[in-house]
Short mmCIF file of C-alpha atoms (C1' of nucleotides) in Angstrom, two decimals:
data_model
loop_
_atom_site.label_atom_id
_atom_site.label_comp_id
_atom_site.label_asym_id
_atom_site.label_seq_id
_atom_site.Cartn_x
_atom_site.Cartn_y
_atom_site.Cartn_z
CA MET A 1216 31.07 -169.96 100.56
CA THR A 1217 29.42 -172.80 102.38
CA THR A 1218 26.01 -173.27 100.84
CA LYS A 1219 25.59 -173.55 97.13
CA ILE A 1220 23.86 -170.97 95.02
CA ASP A 1221 20.67 -171.82 93.21
CA VAL A 1222 20.33 -170.04 89.95
CA LEU A 1223 17.51 -169.18 87.60
CA LEU A 1224 18.77 -168.49 84.09
CA VAL A 1225 16.53 -166.38 81.89
CA ASP A 1226 17.63 -166.06 78.29
CA ASP A 1227 15.76 -166.76 75.11
CA HIS A 1228 18.77 -168.33 73.47
CA ALA A 1229 18.83 -171.98 74.41
CA VAL A 1230 22.39 -172.42 73.29
CA VAL A 1231 23.52 -169.55 75.44
CA ARG A 1232 21.67 -170.99 78.42
CA ALA A 1233 23.35 -174.31 77.88
CA GLY A 1234 26.69 -172.55 77.81
CA TYR A 1235 26.08 -170.61 81.00
CA LYS A 1236 24.85 -173.71 82.70
CA ALA A 1237 27.89 -175.68 81.73
CA TYR A 1238 30.21 -172.89 82.77
CA LEU A 1239 28.54 -172.15 86.08
CA SER A 1240 28.54 -175.80 86.98
CA LEU A 1241 32.30 -175.87 86.70
CA SER A 1242 32.66 -173.26 89.43
CA GLY A 1243 31.56 -175.66 92.12
CA HIS A 1244 29.64 -173.06 94.04
CA VAL A 1245 26.47 -173.34 92.09
CA GLY A 1246 23.70 -175.72 93.05
CA MET A 1247 20.50 -176.06 91.12
CA ILE A 1248 20.16 -174.29 87.80
CA TYR A 1249 16.71 -173.61 86.49
CA GLU A 1250 16.12 -172.27 83.01
CA ALA A 1251 13.48 -170.01 81.55
CA GLU A 1252 13.13 -168.81 78.02
CA ARG A 1253 11.01 -165.80 78.76
CA GLY A 1254 9.56 -163.63 81.46
CA GLU A 1255 6.36 -165.51 82.02
CA SER A 1256 7.95 -168.82 82.84
CA ALA A 1257 10.66 -167.06 84.82
CA CYS A 1258 8.10 -165.70 87.27
CA GLN A 1259 6.56 -169.07 87.68
CA LEU A 1260 9.85 -170.85 88.21
CA TYR A 1261 10.94 -168.20 90.65
CA SER A 1262 7.89 -168.62 92.89
CA GLN A 1263 8.29 -172.34 92.68
CA HIS A 1264 11.97 -172.69 93.52
CA GLN A 1265 13.02 -169.43 95.17
CA PRO A 1266 16.53 -169.42 93.68
CA ASN A 1267 19.24 -167.26 95.24
CA ILE A 1268 19.76 -165.34 92.04
CA VAL A 1269 18.20 -164.69 88.69
CA ILE A 1270 20.55 -164.14 85.78
CA MET A 1271 18.62 -162.35 83.12
CA ASP A 1272 19.22 -161.34 79.56
CA LEU A 1273 17.41 -158.20 78.47
CA SER A 1274 16.42 -158.82 74.92
CA MET A 1275 13.63 -161.29 74.96
CA PRO A 1276 10.44 -161.78 73.07
CA GLY A 1277 7.18 -161.66 74.94
CA LEU A 1278 7.65 -159.71 78.12
CA GLY A 1279 10.84 -157.86 77.55
CA GLY A 1280 13.64 -158.03 80.05
CA PHE A 1281 12.64 -154.86 81.86
CA GLU A 1282 9.07 -155.89 82.27
CA SER A 1283 10.18 -159.26 83.55
CA ILE A 1284 12.35 -157.61 86.15
CA ARG A 1285 9.47 -155.48 87.30
CA ARG A 1286 7.23 -158.48 87.69
CA LEU A 1287 9.74 -160.48 89.61
CA ILE A 1288 10.39 -157.53 91.91
CA SER A 1289 6.74 -156.86 92.45
CA ARG A 1290 6.35 -160.41 93.69
CA ASP A 1291 9.47 -160.45 95.76
CA PRO A 1292 11.20 -157.10 96.36
CA HIS A 1293 14.24 -158.91 97.68
CA CYS A 1294 14.67 -160.90 94.53
CA ASN A 1295 18.31 -160.85 93.47
CA ILE A 1296 18.44 -160.10 89.79
CA LEU A 1297 21.66 -159.90 87.83
CA VAL A 1298 21.34 -158.60 84.31
CA SER A 1299 23.74 -160.04 81.78
CA SER A 1300 23.33 -158.16 78.56
CA ILE A 1301 25.13 -157.49 75.34
CA HIS A 1302 24.32 -153.80 75.68
CA ASN A 1303 26.78 -151.41 77.18
CA GLU A 1304 24.69 -148.30 76.72
CA LEU A 1305 23.88 -146.48 79.90
CA VAL A 1306 20.20 -146.33 79.09
CA TYR A 1307 19.99 -150.02 79.60
CA VAL A 1308 21.86 -150.06 82.86
CA SER A 1309 19.81 -147.23 84.18
CA ARG A 1310 16.52 -148.76 83.26
CA ALA A 1311 17.45 -152.16 84.54
CA ILE A 1312 18.43 -150.79 87.90
CA LYS A 1313 15.38 -148.60 88.11
CA ALA A 1314 13.34 -151.67 87.39
CA GLY A 1315 14.92 -153.36 90.38
CA ALA A 1316 17.93 -155.29 89.16
CA LYS A 1317 20.71 -155.67 91.73
CA GLY A 1318 23.49 -156.11 89.22
CA TYR A 1319 24.43 -155.46 85.63
CA ILE A 1320 27.25 -156.89 83.56
CA THR A 1321 27.81 -157.11 79.85
CA LYS A 1322 28.65 -160.27 78.04
CA ASN A 1323 31.93 -158.83 76.91
CA ASN A 1324 33.35 -159.42 80.30
CA SER A 1325 35.65 -162.14 81.37
CA PRO A 1326 33.76 -165.08 82.77
CA GLU A 1327 35.46 -164.54 86.10
CA ILE A 1328 33.57 -161.29 86.44
CA LEU A 1329 30.39 -163.18 85.86
CA LEU A 1330 31.20 -165.38 88.83
CA THR A 1331 32.09 -162.41 90.99
CA ALA A 1332 28.85 -160.74 90.08
CA VAL A 1333 26.91 -163.89 90.77
CA TYR A 1334 28.42 -164.29 94.22
CA GLN A 1335 27.83 -160.66 95.08
CA VAL A 1336 24.29 -160.45 93.89
CA ALA A 1337 23.32 -163.84 95.23
CA SER A 1338 24.40 -162.76 98.69
CA GLY A 1339 22.26 -159.66 98.52
CA ASN A 1340 24.87 -157.15 97.47
CA THR A 1341 24.90 -155.16 94.29
CA PHE A 1342 27.35 -155.36 91.43
CA VAL A 1343 27.53 -153.11 88.43
CA GLU A 1344 30.33 -153.65 85.99
CA PRO A 1345 33.03 -151.16 87.03
CA SER A 1346 33.35 -149.22 83.78
CA LEU A 1347 29.60 -148.82 83.54
CA ALA A 1348 29.32 -147.80 87.18
CA GLN A 1349 31.88 -145.13 86.55
CA GLN A 1350 30.08 -143.71 83.56
CA LEU A 1351 26.80 -143.91 85.32
CA ALA A 1352 28.08 -142.00 88.31
CA VAL A 1353 29.27 -139.17 86.14
CA ASN A 1354 26.09 -139.21 84.17
CA VAL A 1355 23.86 -139.05 87.20
CA LEU A 1356 25.88 -136.31 88.82
CA SER A 1357 25.73 -134.27 85.69
CA GLU A 1358 22.09 -134.22 86.56
CA ARG A 1359 20.70 -134.84 83.20
CA GLY A 1360 18.86 -138.09 83.29
CA ILE A 1361 19.73 -140.38 80.48
CA ALA A 1362 16.48 -140.90 78.73
CA ASN A 1363 15.25 -137.50 79.75
CA GLN A 1364 17.42 -135.90 77.18
CA ILE A 1365 14.47 -135.80 74.90
CA GLU A 1366 12.62 -133.84 77.55
CA GLU A 1367 15.27 -131.21 77.17
CA LEU A 1368 14.17 -130.43 73.68
CA SER A 1369 12.11 -127.32 73.32
CA PRO A 1370 8.66 -127.82 71.79
CA ARG A 1371 9.77 -126.63 68.42
CA GLU A 1372 12.87 -128.73 68.51
CA PHE A 1373 10.73 -131.69 69.32
CA ASP A 1374 8.63 -131.04 66.24
CA VAL A 1375 11.71 -131.04 64.12
CA PHE A 1376 13.01 -134.10 65.91
CA CYS A 1377 9.88 -136.07 65.09
CA LEU A 1378 9.89 -135.19 61.44
CA LEU A 1379 13.54 -136.00 61.00
CA ALA A 1380 13.16 -139.22 62.94
CA ASN A 1381 10.52 -140.27 60.46
CA GLY A 1382 13.01 -139.93 57.68
CA MET A 1383 12.09 -136.53 56.39
CA THR A 1384 14.79 -134.34 54.92
CA THR A 1385 15.73 -131.02 56.45
CA ARG A 1386 14.14 -129.24 53.53
CA GLY A 1387 11.02 -131.34 53.81
CA ALA A 1388 10.70 -130.58 57.49
CA ALA A 1389 11.15 -126.89 56.80
CA GLU A 1390 8.35 -126.97 54.31
CA LYS A 1391 6.10 -128.97 56.56
CA LEU A 1392 6.64 -126.58 59.43
CA CYS A 1393 6.60 -123.48 57.26
CA LEU A 1394 10.07 -122.55 58.36
CA SER A 1395 13.22 -121.45 56.66
CA TYR A 1396 15.63 -124.19 55.80
CA LYS A 1397 18.20 -122.42 57.88
CA THR A 1398 16.01 -122.46 60.95
CA VAL A 1399 15.53 -126.17 60.72
CA CYS A 1400 19.27 -126.62 60.25
CA ASN A 1401 19.90 -124.66 63.37
CA HIS A 1402 17.33 -126.59 65.35
CA THR A 1403 18.82 -129.79 64.11
CA THR A 1404 22.24 -128.80 65.28
CA VAL A 1405 20.91 -128.07 68.74
CA ILE A 1406 18.95 -131.30 68.83
CA LYS A 1407 22.00 -133.32 67.99
CA GLU A 1408 23.96 -131.57 70.65
CA LYS A 1409 21.29 -132.04 73.31
CA LEU A 1410 20.91 -135.69 72.53
CA GLY A 1411 24.61 -136.22 72.22
CA ILE A 1412 24.39 -137.74 68.77
CA LYS A 1413 26.05 -137.18 65.46
CA THR A 1414 23.92 -138.66 62.73
CA LEU A 1415 20.33 -138.73 61.65
CA ALA A 1416 20.46 -142.47 61.88
CA GLU A 1417 21.12 -142.21 65.58
CA LEU A 1418 18.28 -139.79 65.83
CA ALA A 1419 15.96 -142.34 64.30
CA LEU A 1420 17.28 -145.02 66.61
CA VAL A 1421 16.75 -142.89 69.69
CA ALA A 1422 13.22 -142.15 68.59
CA THR A 1423 12.55 -145.80 67.98
CA ARG A 1424 13.97 -146.79 71.33
CA GLU A 1425 11.88 -144.28 73.15
CA GLY A 1426 8.83 -145.44 71.31
CA ILE A 1427 8.32 -142.01 69.84
CA LEU A 1428 7.69 -143.21 66.36
CA GLU A 1429 4.44 -144.83 65.67
CA THR A 1430 6.60 -147.72 64.85
CA LEU A 1431 5.73 -149.44 61.71
CA ASP A 1432 4.95 -152.68 63.35
CA ARG A 1433 7.02 -155.68 62.62
CA ASN A 1434 4.35 -157.10 60.42
CA SER A 1435 4.30 -154.33 57.94
CA PHE A 1436 7.23 -156.01 56.31
CA ALA A 1437 5.54 -159.37 56.20
CA MET A 1438 2.59 -157.68 54.58
CA LEU A 1439 4.73 -156.38 51.81
CA GLU A 1440 5.97 -159.80 50.96
CA LYS A 1441 2.63 -161.18 49.99
CA MET B 308 33.19 -190.30 65.22
CA THR B 309 36.69 -191.43 65.76
CA THR B 310 38.89 -188.34 65.79
CA LYS B 311 38.03 -185.37 67.87
CA ILE B 312 36.99 -182.05 66.42
CA ASP B 313 39.16 -179.01 66.90
CA VAL B 314 37.17 -175.85 67.19
CA LEU B 315 37.87 -172.17 66.79
CA LEU B 316 35.31 -170.04 68.64
CA VAL B 317 34.85 -166.49 67.42
CA ASP B 318 32.60 -164.34 69.56
CA ASP B 319 33.22 -160.98 71.09
CA HIS B 320 31.40 -161.91 74.27
CA ALA B 321 33.88 -163.58 76.56
CA VAL B 322 31.18 -164.95 78.80
CA VAL B 323 29.42 -166.54 75.88
CA ARG B 324 32.67 -168.09 74.69
CA ALA B 325 33.27 -169.54 78.09
CA GLY B 326 29.79 -171.01 77.99
CA TYR B 327 30.22 -172.57 74.57
CA LYS B 328 33.55 -173.94 75.56
CA ALA B 329 32.18 -175.53 78.69
CA TYR B 330 29.23 -176.96 76.83
CA LEU B 331 31.17 -178.29 73.87
CA SER B 332 33.66 -179.94 76.17
CA LEU B 333 30.89 -181.97 77.73
CA SER B 334 30.04 -183.57 74.40
CA GLY B 335 33.19 -185.63 74.37
CA HIS B 336 33.72 -185.27 70.63
CA VAL B 337 35.49 -181.98 70.77
CA GLY B 338 39.23 -181.70 71.02
CA MET B 339 41.07 -178.42 71.19
CA ILE B 340 39.06 -175.24 71.54
CA TYR B 341 40.68 -172.00 70.47
CA GLU B 342 39.09 -168.65 71.15
CA ALA B 343 39.12 -165.38 69.27
CA GLU B 344 37.38 -162.17 70.05
CA ARG B 345 37.74 -160.56 66.69
CA GLY B 346 38.23 -161.34 63.06
CA GLU B 347 41.90 -160.49 62.98
CA SER B 348 42.91 -162.88 65.69
CA ALA B 349 40.58 -165.47 64.23
CA CYS B 350 42.49 -165.46 60.95
CA GLN B 351 45.74 -165.79 62.75
CA LEU B 352 44.60 -168.61 64.98
CA TYR B 353 43.09 -170.37 62.03
CA SER B 354 46.32 -170.38 60.06
CA GLN B 355 48.18 -171.46 63.13
CA HIS B 356 46.03 -174.36 64.27
CA GLN B 357 43.90 -175.35 61.27
CA PRO B 358 40.86 -176.30 63.31
CA ASN B 359 38.17 -178.50 61.81
CA ILE B 360 35.51 -175.88 62.29
CA VAL B 361 35.07 -172.23 63.03
CA ILE B 362 32.03 -171.28 65.08
CA MET B 363 31.40 -167.65 64.42
CA ASP B 364 29.10 -165.10 65.90
CA LEU B 365 28.00 -162.29 63.65
CA SER B 366 27.91 -159.75 66.46
CA MET B 367 25.88 -157.22 64.68
CA PRO B 368 26.90 -153.75 65.73
CA GLY B 369 30.55 -154.31 65.09
CA LEU B 370 30.02 -156.11 61.85
CA GLY B 371 33.16 -158.12 62.09
CA GLY B 372 31.23 -161.21 61.10
CA PHE B 373 30.78 -161.09 57.37
CA GLU B 374 34.13 -159.57 56.71
CA SER B 375 35.78 -162.19 58.89
CA ILE B 376 34.09 -164.95 56.98
CA ARG B 377 35.30 -163.51 53.72
CA ARG B 378 38.83 -163.29 54.97
CA LEU B 379 38.91 -166.79 56.30
CA ILE B 380 37.48 -168.11 53.07
CA SER B 381 39.92 -166.16 50.95
CA ARG B 382 42.76 -167.85 52.80
CA ASP B 383 41.26 -171.27 52.81
CA PRO B 384 38.23 -171.82 50.58
CA HIS B 385 37.61 -175.13 52.30
CA CYS B 386 37.39 -173.55 55.70
CA ASN B 387 34.37 -174.90 57.57
CA ILE B 388 32.52 -171.99 59.06
CA LEU B 389 29.39 -172.37 61.13
CA VAL B 390 27.60 -169.18 61.96
CA SER B 391 25.85 -169.10 65.30
CA SER B 392 23.88 -165.91 65.48
CA ILE B 393 21.06 -164.39 67.42
CA HIS B 394 19.53 -163.21 64.18
CA ASN B 395 16.89 -165.23 62.48
CA GLU B 396 16.31 -162.85 59.63
CA LEU B 397 16.87 -164.29 56.21
CA VAL B 398 19.05 -161.42 55.12
CA TYR B 399 21.68 -162.60 57.50
CA VAL B 400 21.54 -166.21 56.49
CA SER B 401 21.74 -165.24 52.89
CA ARG B 402 24.65 -162.88 53.44
CA ALA B 403 26.57 -165.35 55.55
CA ILE B 404 26.24 -168.14 53.04
CA LYS B 405 27.17 -165.89 50.18
CA ALA B 406 30.23 -164.92 52.15
CA GLY B 407 31.20 -168.57 52.36
CA ALA B 408 29.76 -169.95 55.57
CA LYS B 409 28.93 -173.66 55.47
CA GLY B 410 26.30 -173.54 58.14
CA TYR B 411 23.94 -171.23 59.97
CA ILE B 412 22.06 -171.72 63.21
CA THR B 413 20.49 -169.29 65.61
CA LYS B 414 21.13 -169.23 69.29
CA ASN B 415 17.50 -169.94 69.98
CA ASN B 416 18.05 -173.52 69.10
CA SER B 417 18.41 -176.40 71.42
CA PRO B 418 22.03 -177.09 72.19
CA GLU B 419 21.68 -180.49 70.59
CA ILE B 420 21.20 -178.79 67.25
CA LEU B 421 24.41 -176.93 67.85
CA LEU B 422 26.19 -180.23 68.20
CA THR B 423 24.55 -181.64 65.10
CA ALA B 424 25.54 -178.59 63.16
CA VAL B 425 29.07 -178.76 64.46
CA TYR B 426 29.44 -182.38 63.42
CA GLN B 427 28.00 -181.75 59.99
CA VAL B 428 29.99 -178.68 59.20
CA ALA B 429 33.19 -180.01 60.69
CA SER B 430 32.99 -182.98 58.38
CA GLY B 431 32.61 -180.77 55.36
CA ASN B 432 28.87 -180.87 54.95
CA THR B 433 26.51 -177.96 55.18
CA PHE B 434 23.88 -177.32 57.80
CA VAL B 435 21.32 -174.58 57.81
CA GLU B 436 18.79 -174.55 60.58
CA PRO B 437 15.74 -176.32 59.18
CA SER B 438 13.19 -173.57 59.64
CA LEU B 439 15.49 -171.03 58.07
CA ALA B 440 16.34 -173.34 55.21
CA GLN B 441 12.66 -173.75 54.54
CA GLN B 442 11.97 -170.04 54.48
CA LEU B 443 15.02 -169.43 52.41
CA ALA B 444 13.99 -171.96 49.82
CA VAL B 445 10.57 -170.42 49.40
CA ASN B 446 12.01 -166.97 49.37
CA VAL B 447 14.56 -167.69 46.72
CA LEU B 448 12.03 -169.39 44.52
CA SER B 449 9.54 -166.60 44.92
CA GLU B 450 11.94 -164.55 42.91
CA ARG B 451 11.31 -161.33 44.67
CA GLY B 452 14.25 -161.61 46.94
CA ILE B 453 14.27 -161.16 50.63
CA ALA B 454 13.94 -157.55 51.10
CA ASN B 455 14.77 -157.21 47.49
CA GLN B 456 16.17 -153.77 47.76
CA ILE B 457 18.57 -154.69 50.50
CA GLU B 458 19.56 -157.75 48.57
CA GLU B 459 20.64 -155.52 45.73
CA LEU B 460 23.37 -154.07 47.85
CA SER B 461 26.78 -155.45 47.09
CA PRO B 462 28.58 -157.11 50.01
CA ARG B 463 30.63 -154.06 50.71
CA GLU B 464 27.67 -151.78 50.45
CA PHE B 465 25.88 -153.94 52.94
CA ASP B 466 28.76 -153.55 55.36
CA VAL B 467 28.51 -149.82 55.09
CA PHE B 468 24.75 -149.97 55.36
CA CYS B 469 24.92 -151.85 58.65
CA LEU B 470 27.38 -149.47 60.21
CA LEU B 471 25.47 -146.39 59.18
CA ALA B 472 22.22 -147.92 60.32
CA ASN B 473 23.72 -148.31 63.73
CA GLY B 474 24.31 -144.62 63.92
CA MET B 475 27.94 -144.54 62.98
CA THR B 476 29.24 -141.53 61.10
CA THR B 477 30.65 -141.80 57.60
CA ARG B 478 34.11 -141.14 58.96
CA GLY B 479 33.63 -143.70 61.68
CA ALA B 480 32.55 -146.31 59.18
CA ALA B 481 35.52 -145.53 56.99
CA GLU B 482 37.85 -146.08 59.88
CA LYS B 483 36.12 -149.24 60.95
CA LEU B 484 36.32 -150.69 57.48
CA CYS B 485 39.78 -149.30 56.76
CA LEU B 486 38.52 -147.38 53.78
CA SER B 487 38.92 -143.87 52.53
CA TYR B 488 36.26 -141.46 53.67
CA LYS B 489 35.49 -140.80 50.05
CA THR B 490 34.86 -144.43 49.32
CA VAL B 491 32.34 -144.69 52.08
CA CYS B 492 30.66 -141.53 50.84
CA ASN B 493 30.36 -143.04 47.42
CA HIS B 494 29.03 -146.32 48.75
CA THR B 495 26.53 -144.36 50.79
CA THR B 496 25.30 -142.51 47.75
CA VAL B 497 24.74 -145.77 45.92
CA ILE B 498 23.03 -147.32 48.92
CA LYS B 499 20.61 -144.44 49.19
CA GLU B 500 19.86 -144.68 45.53
CA LYS B 501 19.33 -148.43 45.59
CA LEU B 502 17.06 -148.22 48.60
CA GLY B 503 15.27 -145.19 47.28
CA ILE B 504 15.88 -143.10 50.37
CA LYS B 505 17.25 -139.69 51.10
CA THR B 506 18.34 -139.54 54.69
CA LEU B 507 20.30 -141.58 57.17
CA ALA B 508 17.25 -141.61 59.39
CA GLU B 509 15.36 -143.49 56.72
CA LEU B 510 18.25 -145.84 56.42
CA ALA B 511 18.01 -146.61 60.12
CA LEU B 512 14.28 -147.06 59.84
CA VAL B 513 14.61 -149.47 56.94
CA ALA B 514 17.16 -151.46 58.88
CA THR B 515 14.93 -151.53 61.91
CA ARG B 516 11.91 -152.56 59.92
CA GLU B 517 13.78 -155.37 58.26
CA GLY B 518 14.92 -156.55 61.63
CA ILE B 519 18.51 -155.95 60.73
CA LEU B 520 19.08 -154.05 63.90
CA GLU B 521 18.03 -155.40 67.15
CA THR B 522 16.46 -152.42 68.73
CA LEU B 523 15.42 -152.33 72.28
CA ASP B 524 12.72 -154.79 72.91
CA ARG B 525 9.27 -153.65 72.18
CA ASN B 526 8.20 -153.36 75.75
CA SER B 527 10.95 -151.13 76.91
CA PHE B 528 8.87 -148.03 76.70
CA ALA B 529 6.21 -149.58 78.86
CA MET B 530 8.65 -148.65 81.58
CA LEU B 531 8.10 -145.01 80.92
CA GLU B 532 4.46 -145.23 81.66
CA LYS B 533 4.74 -145.55 85.35
"C1'" DT C 540 12.00 -103.67 84.54
"C1'" DT C 541 15.17 -107.22 83.81
"C1'" DA C 542 16.77 -111.51 82.75
"C1'" DG C 543 15.85 -115.64 80.55
"C1'" DT C 544 14.43 -118.73 77.07
"C1'" DC C 545 12.52 -119.57 72.63
"C1'" DA C 546 11.73 -119.23 67.72
"C1'" DT C 547 13.29 -117.40 63.80
"C1'" DG C 548 16.66 -116.72 60.12
"C1'" DG C 549 20.90 -114.25 57.75
"C1'" DG C 550 25.89 -114.52 56.50
"C1'" DA C 551 30.30 -116.65 56.35
"C1'" DT C 552 32.59 -120.71 56.77
"C1'" DT C 553 33.29 -125.48 57.04
"C1'" DT C 554 31.96 -130.06 56.21
"C1'" DT C 555 29.61 -133.42 53.73
"C1'" DT C 556 27.79 -135.25 49.78
"C1'" DT C 557 27.26 -135.79 44.99
"C1'" DC C 558 28.77 -136.68 40.47
"C1'" DC C 559 32.12 -137.98 37.33
"C1'" DT C 560 36.12 -140.38 36.38
"C1'" DG C 561 39.49 -144.06 36.23
"C1'" DA C 562 42.27 -147.97 37.87
"C1'" DA C 563 42.70 -152.61 39.63
"C1'" DC C 564 40.68 -156.86 40.31
"C1'" DT C 565 37.42 -160.93 39.93
"C1'" DT C 566 34.38 -163.73 37.62
"C1'" DA C 567 31.69 -165.55 34.10
"C1'" DA C 568 30.76 -166.03 29.60
"C1'" DA C 569 32.01 -166.15 24.56
"C1'" DT D 716 42.09 -166.29 25.68
"C1'" DT D 717 39.61 -162.42 25.16
"C1'" DT D 718 35.77 -159.88 26.36
"C1'" DA D 719 32.40 -158.05 29.18
"C1'" DA D 720 30.37 -157.04 33.44
"C1'" DG D 721 30.54 -156.13 38.17
"C1'" DT D 722 32.85 -154.76 42.36
"C1'" DT D 723 35.89 -152.17 45.13
"C1'" DC D 724 38.44 -148.35 45.76
"C1'" DA D 725 39.43 -143.47 45.61
"C1'" DG D 726 40.55 -138.60 43.75
"C1'" DG D 727 38.88 -133.84 42.01
"C1'" DA D 728 35.49 -130.41 41.15
"C1'" DA D 729 31.22 -128.78 42.22
"C1'" DA D 730 27.03 -128.65 44.75
"C1'" DA D 731 24.59 -129.09 48.90
"C1'" DA D 732 24.15 -129.30 53.75
"C1'" DA D 733 25.43 -128.25 58.24
"C1'" DT D 734 27.73 -125.43 61.65
"C1'" DC D 735 28.87 -121.33 63.98
"C1'" DC D 736 28.02 -116.78 65.28
"C1'" DC D 737 24.94 -113.22 65.49
"C1'" DA D 738 20.66 -110.46 65.78
"C1'" DT D 739 15.79 -109.79 66.11
"C1'" DG D 740 11.21 -109.95 68.28
"C1'" DA D 741 8.10 -112.39 71.43
"C1'" DC D 742 6.91 -114.28 75.56
"C1'" DT D 743 7.55 -115.40 80.58
"C1'" DA D 744 8.79 -115.28 85.24
"C1'" DA D 745 10.92 -112.99 89.17
#
DNA sequence: TTAGTCATGGGATTTTTTCCTGAACTTAAA
DNA sequence: TTTAAGTTCAGGAAAAAATCCCATGACTAA
């Protein structure tokens, strides 16, 4: 590689940024490294410096990672965004790519893979971590979109889903819906199967992720403390 | 500082380790840097090399963190452990310190603070990130504990709590913690009783509300709107 | 009509959970 | 040192919950 790669690092953890910066510098192929803590400043820095690649973490306060990607892409559709996340769930990969990211790797990887990904994405190619790409391929071919699994629930199943996700017991849900306990049990079994989950905790997590719960906002806890 | 500091890095994210390593090396005060991905190897490396400090990630979903701290401490009570976590919730700080950690900083901090913390802890002092220390002080004095109910969980119960909250099955948790299935069942029963809940979904919701899980960022479902 | 899905639940079986119990261990206090 | 209290671990019996299979009626779309 002849010219050096300019990088924009977006991660809300300053220590992690410092680490990446130090590591990338060692490679010798990286030129300028700009840093942003959140989406807003990332957009600004991007317009200003036009780096060859944006390395972005997904979990950030303010604009989340996905929203940040969308914004960057809407300003420059050719923007090369590499997501570096701690999440290896397909939902994340899928959403990131749909949002416009050109690459996705998890932080579990060897640092060499990071460099590979950086080179690839910076030169306009795509790079999805092999194991994830594999899973994703299968998942897409099996035709059932990842997050759309909830769409697969029948109306009644969705009712049950919501009640359970809010922490209600099977018996409670049955009562609320004026159904037999057995019916709710059966629905629940189907729901779990459709969503590919095993526990009620997962069910609650899925619901939370999809924003299906009127999430008790973060502050409700702070309220309790006073 | 005359002698250099030997460091053992424990973090399951290889890329992050590489970053820390690169950054710490720049400081000039750090000597050997050993790396471990998991608690088991951390214990081994510790016995082998007796580093001056262990920098440990808590890596939430896996939950190796607290247990690893306990193990290290049980082998060498004077072991200097600095937790570097992405979590800024008091529960974590409190748990880590109770487990025997000598310091706690979040990854949001400036890298300079990391160095400060490293120096302090490596020389046998303690260092808790100022803002957290402040909150903690008030919280402890205000008598009503952090999220008092969660605080009532014994260390082991808390381990189980975290795993279940992440959607793991009882059997899965048992395996992860090398416990009998029955033991985990019994812990679970006590947990539910202490928290005053009935279902695993509620357990997940409590964990989410208390910020014990990092769920998807808030804005993720904004994606769905388009 | 026919085929399909959906909602509903019963019955038998399996799995999970509860409740009670006790042992081993640690720690702190008397 | 002895005692007491708390924690961790786990087994057995019993209760509860969930699963699996099946059948019914209702509605819908081709």
